[in-house]
CSV table of C-alpha atoms in Angstrom, one decimal:
chain,number,residue,atom,x,y,z
A,132,MET,CA,-24.4,-84.5,-20.6
A,133,PRO,CA,-25.3,-83.8,-16.9
A,134,ALA,CA,-25.4,-86.6,-14.5
A,135,PRO,CA,-28.9,-88.0,-13.9
A,136,SER,CA,-30.6,-86.6,-10.8
A,137,GLY,CA,-33.8,-87.1,-8.9
A,138,PRO,CA,-35.2,-87.9,-5.5
A,139,ASP,CA,-34.6,-91.7,-5.8
A,140,LEU,CA,-31.0,-91.5,-7.0
A,141,PRO,CA,-28.4,-92.0,-4.3
A,142,THR,CA,-25.9,-89.3,-3.3
A,143,PHE,CA,-22.6,-90.2,-1.8
A,144,GLU,CA,-20.7,-88.1,0.8
A,145,TRP,CA,-17.2,-88.8,2.0
A,146,LEU,CA,-16.6,-88.5,5.8
A,147,GLY,CA,-12.8,-88.3,5.7
A,148,ASP,CA,-11.1,-91.0,3.7
A,149,ALA,CA,-12.4,-94.1,5.4
A,150,ALA,CA,-16.2,-93.6,5.7
A,151,LEU,CA,-18.8,-93.1,3.0
A,152,THR,CA,-22.4,-92.0,3.6
A,153,VAL,CA,-25.0,-93.1,1.0
A,154,ARG,CA,-28.2,-91.1,1.1
A,155,THR,CA,-31.1,-92.9,-0.6
A,156,PRO,CA,-34.8,-93.7,0.2
A,157,ARG,CA,-33.7,-97.3,-0.3
A,158,ALA,CA,-31.1,-97.2,2.6
A,159,ARG,CA,-32.9,-99.8,4.6
A,160,GLU,CA,-33.0,-102.2,1.6
A,161,LEU,CA,-29.4,-101.5,0.9
A,162,TYR,CA,-28.5,-102.2,4.6
A,163,ALA,CA,-30.4,-105.6,4.5
A,164,SER,CA,-28.6,-106.5,1.2
A,165,LEU,CA,-25.2,-105.6,2.7
A,166,ARG,CA,-25.9,-107.7,5.8
A,167,ALA,CA,-26.9,-110.7,3.6
A,168,HIS,CA,-24.0,-110.2,1.1
A,169,PRO,CA,-21.2,-108.1,2.7
A,170,LEU,CA,-18.8,-106.1,0.4
A,171,PRO,CA,-15.1,-106.5,0.5
A,172,GLY,CA,-13.5,-103.4,2.1
A,173,VAL,CA,-16.6,-102.5,4.2
A,174,GLN,CA,-15.9,-103.0,7.9
A,175,GLU,CA,-19.3,-101.9,9.1
A,176,ALA,CA,-22.5,-100.5,7.8
A,177,VAL,CA,-24.4,-98.0,10.1
A,178,PRO,CA,-28.0,-97.4,9.1
A,179,ALA,CA,-30.1,-94.3,9.8
A,180,LEU,CA,-33.2,-92.7,8.3
A,181,ASP,CA,-32.7,-92.7,4.5
A,182,LEU,CA,-28.9,-93.0,4.8
A,183,LEU,CA,-26.3,-95.6,5.4
A,184,THR,CA,-22.7,-94.9,6.5
A,185,LEU,CA,-20.1,-97.4,5.4
A,186,LEU,CA,-16.9,-97.6,7.5
A,187,LEU,CA,-14.1,-98.9,5.3
A,188,ASP,CA,-11.2,-101.1,6.1
A,189,ALA,CA,-8.8,-98.8,4.3
A,190,PRO,CA,-9.0,-95.5,2.5
A,191,THR,CA,-8.0,-97.1,-0.7
A,192,ALA,CA,-11.2,-99.2,-0.8
A,193,GLY,CA,-13.4,-96.1,-1.1
A,194,GLU,CA,-13.8,-95.5,-4.9
A,195,ALA,CA,-14.4,-99.2,-5.6
A,196,VAL,CA,-16.9,-99.5,-2.7
A,197,GLN,CA,-18.8,-96.4,-4.0
A,198,GLU,CA,-19.1,-97.9,-7.5
A,199,THR,CA,-20.2,-101.3,-6.1
A,200,VAL,CA,-22.8,-99.8,-3.9
A,201,ALA,CA,-24.2,-97.8,-6.8
A,202,ALA,CA,-24.4,-100.9,-8.9
A,203,ARG,CA,-26.0,-102.9,-6.0
A,204,LEU,CA,-28.7,-100.2,-5.5
A,205,ALA,CA,-29.5,-100.4,-9.2
A,206,THR,CA,-30.2,-104.1,-8.9
A,207,LEU,CA,-32.4,-104.1,-5.7
A,208,THR,CA,-35.9,-105.1,-6.7
A,209,ALA,CA,-37.8,-105.2,-3.5
A,210,ALA,CA,-37.2,-104.9,0.2
A,211,PRO,CA,-35.9,-108.1,1.5
A,212,GLY,CA,-37.9,-109.6,4.4
A,213,GLY,CA,-36.9,-108.3,7.7
A,214,SER,CA,-35.0,-110.3,10.2
A,215,GLY,CA,-36.9,-108.7,13.0
A,216,ARG,CA,-39.9,-109.9,14.9
A,217,ARG,CA,-43.6,-108.9,14.7
A,218,VAL,CA,-45.0,-107.3,17.8
A,219,VAL,CA,-48.7,-106.7,18.2
A,220,VAL,CA,-49.4,-103.8,20.5
A,221,PRO,CA,-52.8,-104.1,22.4
A,222,VAL,CA,-54.5,-100.7,22.3
A,223,THR,CA,-57.6,-99.3,23.9
A,224,PHE,CA,-58.8,-96.4,21.8
A,225,GLY,CA,-60.2,-93.2,23.5
A,226,GLY,CA,-57.4,-90.7,23.6
A,227,PRO,CA,-58.1,-87.0,23.8
A,228,ASP,CA,-57.4,-86.5,20.1
A,229,LEU,CA,-59.2,-89.5,18.7
A,230,ASP,CA,-62.2,-87.7,17.3
A,231,TRP,CA,-60.1,-84.8,16.0
A,232,CYS,CA,-57.8,-87.3,14.2
A,233,ALA,CA,-60.7,-89.2,12.7
A,234,ALA,CA,-62.3,-86.0,11.4
A,235,HIS,CA,-58.9,-84.8,10.1
A,236,ALA,CA,-58.6,-88.1,8.2
A,237,GLY,CA,-62.1,-87.7,6.8
A,238,LEU,CA,-63.3,-90.8,8.6
A,239,ASP,CA,-65.7,-91.6,11.4
A,240,ARG,CA,-64.2,-92.9,14.6
A,241,ALA,CA,-64.7,-96.6,13.8
A,242,ALA,CA,-63.2,-96.3,10.3
A,243,PHE,CA,-60.2,-94.4,11.7
A,244,VAL,CA,-59.6,-97.0,14.3
A,245,ALA,CA,-59.9,-99.8,11.7
A,246,ALA,CA,-57.5,-98.0,9.3
A,247,LEU,CA,-54.9,-97.5,12.1
A,248,CYS,CA,-55.2,-101.1,13.2
A,249,ALA,CA,-54.7,-102.3,9.6
A,250,ALA,CA,-51.5,-100.3,9.1
A,251,GLN,CA,-48.3,-102.4,9.1
A,252,LEU,CA,-45.8,-100.2,10.9
A,253,GLU,CA,-42.1,-100.8,11.2
A,254,VAL,CA,-39.6,-99.4,13.6
A,255,ALA,CA,-37.4,-96.9,11.7
A,256,PHE,CA,-35.2,-95.8,14.6
A,257,LEU,CA,-35.2,-95.1,18.3
A,258,GLY,CA,-35.0,-91.6,19.8
A,259,PHE,CA,-36.7,-88.8,21.7
A,260,THR,CA,-36.5,-90.7,25.0
A,261,PRO,CA,-35.1,-94.2,25.8
A,262,GLY,CA,-37.4,-96.9,24.4
A,263,PHE,CA,-39.4,-94.6,22.1
A,264,ALA,CA,-39.6,-96.2,18.7
A,265,PHE,CA,-40.4,-94.0,15.7
A,266,LEU,CA,-42.7,-96.2,13.6
A,267,THR,CA,-42.9,-95.7,9.8
A,268,GLY,CA,-45.6,-96.9,7.4
A,269,LEU,CA,-48.5,-94.7,8.2
A,270,PRO,CA,-50.8,-94.3,5.2
A,271,GLU,CA,-51.1,-90.7,4.1
A,272,PRO,CA,-54.6,-90.1,5.5
A,273,LEU,CA,-53.5,-91.2,9.0
A,274,ARG,CA,-50.6,-88.7,9.1
A,275,MET,CA,-51.5,-86.0,11.7
A,276,PRO,CA,-50.0,-82.6,12.3
A,277,ARG,CA,-48.2,-82.1,15.5
A,278,LEU,CA,-49.9,-80.0,18.3
A,279,ASP,CA,-49.3,-76.3,18.2
A,280,ALA,CA,-47.9,-76.5,21.8
A,281,PRO,CA,-46.8,-79.8,23.3
A,282,ARG,CA,-48.6,-81.3,26.3
A,283,GLU,CA,-46.7,-81.2,29.6
A,284,ARG,CA,-47.6,-84.9,30.2
A,285,VAL,CA,-48.3,-87.7,27.9
A,286,PRO,CA,-49.1,-90.9,29.9
A,287,ALA,CA,-46.9,-94.0,29.4
A,288,GLY,CA,-48.4,-96.4,26.9
A,289,SER,CA,-50.1,-93.6,24.8
A,290,VAL,CA,-50.2,-94.3,21.1
A,291,ALA,CA,-49.3,-91.1,19.3
A,292,LEU,CA,-49.3,-89.8,15.7
A,293,GLY,CA,-47.1,-87.0,14.5
A,294,GLY,CA,-46.5,-86.3,10.8
A,295,PRO,CA,-45.4,-89.5,9.1
A,296,TRP,CA,-44.6,-91.2,12.4
A,297,ALA,CA,-46.5,-93.2,15.0
A,298,GLY,CA,-45.1,-94.2,18.4
A,299,VAL,CA,-46.0,-95.6,21.8
A,300,TYR,CA,-44.7,-93.5,24.7
A,301,PRO,CA,-42.7,-95.9,26.9
A,302,ARG,CA,-42.9,-93.5,30.0
A,303,GLU,CA,-44.7,-90.4,30.9
A,304,THR,CA,-43.1,-87.4,29.2
A,305,PRO,CA,-44.0,-84.2,27.5
A,306,GLY,CA,-45.0,-84.6,23.9
A,307,GLY,CA,-46.5,-82.8,20.9
A,308,TRP,CA,-48.1,-85.6,19.0
A,309,ARG,CA,-51.8,-86.4,18.7
A,310,LEU,CA,-53.0,-89.1,21.1
């Protein structure tokens, strides 16, 4: 009988004999679980988007760790509460793409602004430029396609939408997201 497969099942990839990468949409939940209840043999857990790399104490811990991680993933029921803090970002709406984004979402300007303000976004990772947080949690209608050609300058403090991500530009840089 073939092994079960599907988009929600984890995949494991060995990085040498003392590191194991777990690829799963529940990587953030697994990371929180491992921080709350560490596994013997795991020296460090390094999170990334939809994956978690486990650095092992010794190569011999590997197979047992993989089995334990698979079992733990099967028992996770809901995302544990984050240990982070809530940040409210004050925003003045009126960017150059606001009306386009509202129309693309099938909303008028006021409804689009209300929907965006109601979205609970969470930092997924940092990148692009120092201090730029990729925010996840945008509802599907608020996900915007990137510009065909990036702007040469996006002012610092601009709120931007690009695909499934939102972000606030920490400094003036080029950028290809909707403002």
